[in-house]
Short mmCIF file of C-alpha atoms in Angstrom, two decimals:
data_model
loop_
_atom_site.label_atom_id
_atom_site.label_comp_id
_atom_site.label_asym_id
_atom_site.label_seq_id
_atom_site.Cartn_x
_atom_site.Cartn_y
_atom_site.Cartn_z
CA UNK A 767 0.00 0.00 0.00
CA UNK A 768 1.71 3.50 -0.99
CA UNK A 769 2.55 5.68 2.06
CA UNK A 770 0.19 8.97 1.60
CA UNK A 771 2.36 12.22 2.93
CA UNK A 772 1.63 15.97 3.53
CA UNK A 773 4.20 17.94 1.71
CA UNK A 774 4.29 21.68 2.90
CA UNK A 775 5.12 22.97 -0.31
CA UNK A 776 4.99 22.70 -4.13
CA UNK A 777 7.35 20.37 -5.62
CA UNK A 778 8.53 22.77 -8.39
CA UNK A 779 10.89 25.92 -7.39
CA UNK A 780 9.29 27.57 -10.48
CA UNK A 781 6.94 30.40 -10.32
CA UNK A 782 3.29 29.79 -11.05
CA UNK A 783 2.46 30.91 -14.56
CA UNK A 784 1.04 34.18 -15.23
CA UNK A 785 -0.91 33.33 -18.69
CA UNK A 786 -3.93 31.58 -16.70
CA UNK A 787 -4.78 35.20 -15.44
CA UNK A 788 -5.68 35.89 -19.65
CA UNK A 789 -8.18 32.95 -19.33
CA UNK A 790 -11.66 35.48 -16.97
CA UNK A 791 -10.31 38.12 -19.27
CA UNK A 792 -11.08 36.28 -22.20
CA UNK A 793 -14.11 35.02 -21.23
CA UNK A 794 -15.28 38.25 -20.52
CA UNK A 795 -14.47 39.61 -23.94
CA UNK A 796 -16.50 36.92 -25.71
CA UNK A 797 -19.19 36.72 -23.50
CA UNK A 798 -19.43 40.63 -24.63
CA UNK A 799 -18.77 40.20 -27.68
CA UNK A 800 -21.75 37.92 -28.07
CA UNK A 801 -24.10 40.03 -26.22
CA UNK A 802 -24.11 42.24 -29.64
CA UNK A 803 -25.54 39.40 -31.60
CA UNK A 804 -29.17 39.26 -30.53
CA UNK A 805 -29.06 35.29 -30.57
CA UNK A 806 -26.85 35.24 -28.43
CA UNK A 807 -27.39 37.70 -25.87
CA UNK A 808 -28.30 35.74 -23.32
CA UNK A 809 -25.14 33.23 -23.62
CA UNK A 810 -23.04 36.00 -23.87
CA UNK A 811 -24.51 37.39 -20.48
CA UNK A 812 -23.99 33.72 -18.88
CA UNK A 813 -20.02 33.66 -20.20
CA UNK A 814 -19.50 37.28 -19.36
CA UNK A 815 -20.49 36.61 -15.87
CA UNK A 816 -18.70 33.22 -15.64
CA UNK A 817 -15.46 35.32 -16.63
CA UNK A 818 -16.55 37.68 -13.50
CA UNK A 819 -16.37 34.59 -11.48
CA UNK A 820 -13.47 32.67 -12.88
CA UNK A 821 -11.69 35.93 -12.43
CA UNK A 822 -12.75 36.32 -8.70
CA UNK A 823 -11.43 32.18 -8.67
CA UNK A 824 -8.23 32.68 -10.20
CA UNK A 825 -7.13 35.62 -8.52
CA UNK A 826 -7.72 33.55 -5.40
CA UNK A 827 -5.93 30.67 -6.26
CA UNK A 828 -3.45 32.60 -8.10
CA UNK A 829 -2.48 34.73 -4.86
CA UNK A 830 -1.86 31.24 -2.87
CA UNK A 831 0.51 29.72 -5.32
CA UNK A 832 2.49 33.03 -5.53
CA UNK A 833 1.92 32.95 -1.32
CA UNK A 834 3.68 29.36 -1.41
CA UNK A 835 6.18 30.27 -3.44
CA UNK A 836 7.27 33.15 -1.56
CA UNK A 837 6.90 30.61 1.39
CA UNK A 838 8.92 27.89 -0.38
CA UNK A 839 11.84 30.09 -1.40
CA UNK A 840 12.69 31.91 2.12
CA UNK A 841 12.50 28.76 3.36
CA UNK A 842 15.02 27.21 1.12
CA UNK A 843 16.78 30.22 1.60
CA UNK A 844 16.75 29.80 5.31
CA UNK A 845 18.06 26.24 5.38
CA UNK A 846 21.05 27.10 3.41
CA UNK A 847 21.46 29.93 5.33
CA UNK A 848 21.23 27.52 8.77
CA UNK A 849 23.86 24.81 7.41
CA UNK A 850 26.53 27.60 6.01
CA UNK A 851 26.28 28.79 9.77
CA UNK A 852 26.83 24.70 10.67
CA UNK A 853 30.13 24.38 8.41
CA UNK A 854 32.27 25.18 11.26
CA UNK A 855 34.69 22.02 11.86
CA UNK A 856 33.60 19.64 14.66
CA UNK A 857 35.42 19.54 17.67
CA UNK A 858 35.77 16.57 19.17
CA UNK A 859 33.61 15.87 22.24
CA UNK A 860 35.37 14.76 25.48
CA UNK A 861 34.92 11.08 26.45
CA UNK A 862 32.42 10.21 28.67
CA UNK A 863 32.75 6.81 30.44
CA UNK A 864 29.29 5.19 31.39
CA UNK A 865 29.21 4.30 35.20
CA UNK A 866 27.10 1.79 34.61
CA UNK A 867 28.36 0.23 31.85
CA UNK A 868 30.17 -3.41 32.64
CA UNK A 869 33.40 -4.16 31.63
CA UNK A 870 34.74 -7.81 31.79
CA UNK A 871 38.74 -8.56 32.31
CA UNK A 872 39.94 -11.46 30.13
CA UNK A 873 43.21 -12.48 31.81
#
């Protein structure tokens, strides 16, 4: 059975493409572009305000991809920061002998 995990951000580092903003702008456009043909007035009116909608939609969505970008690359930036602080040589650590620890003399 696959493991399911939470990831807490985007698997990409690239930026979240700006041409699906065109896509309520477009629909708009036709919608009102239609609304001149008396046929199809009343489809153009329902795509019009779809765009008004998709718009609201995408903006939203939009704003929370850019949001976890923004997110994603301070905290890559962070952990690189954190373990170029950690490149310091180790030094060793003194030896601590366990007092409870039982040692057997082979003679």
């Amino acid at each position: 059975m696959p493991s399911r995990s939470v990831r807490s951000f985007p698997r990409t580092k690239n930026k979240p493409q700006k041409r699906w903003l065109l896509v309520p702008i477009l629909l708009m456009i036709i919608g009102y572009a239609m609304t001149s043909v008396q046929i199809l007035m009343f489809w153009g009116a329902i795509i019009s305000l779809t765009g008004a909608l998709v718009m609201f939609l995408v903006g939203i969505v939009y704003a929370d991809l850019w949001a976890a970008h923004r997110r994603t690359q301070q905290m890559i930036k962070d952990r690189d920061e954190r373990f170029a602080e950690n490149d310091v040589p180790d030094v060793e650590e003194p030896v601590i002998e366990d007092p409870f620890e039982e040692t057997y003399d082979y003679e």
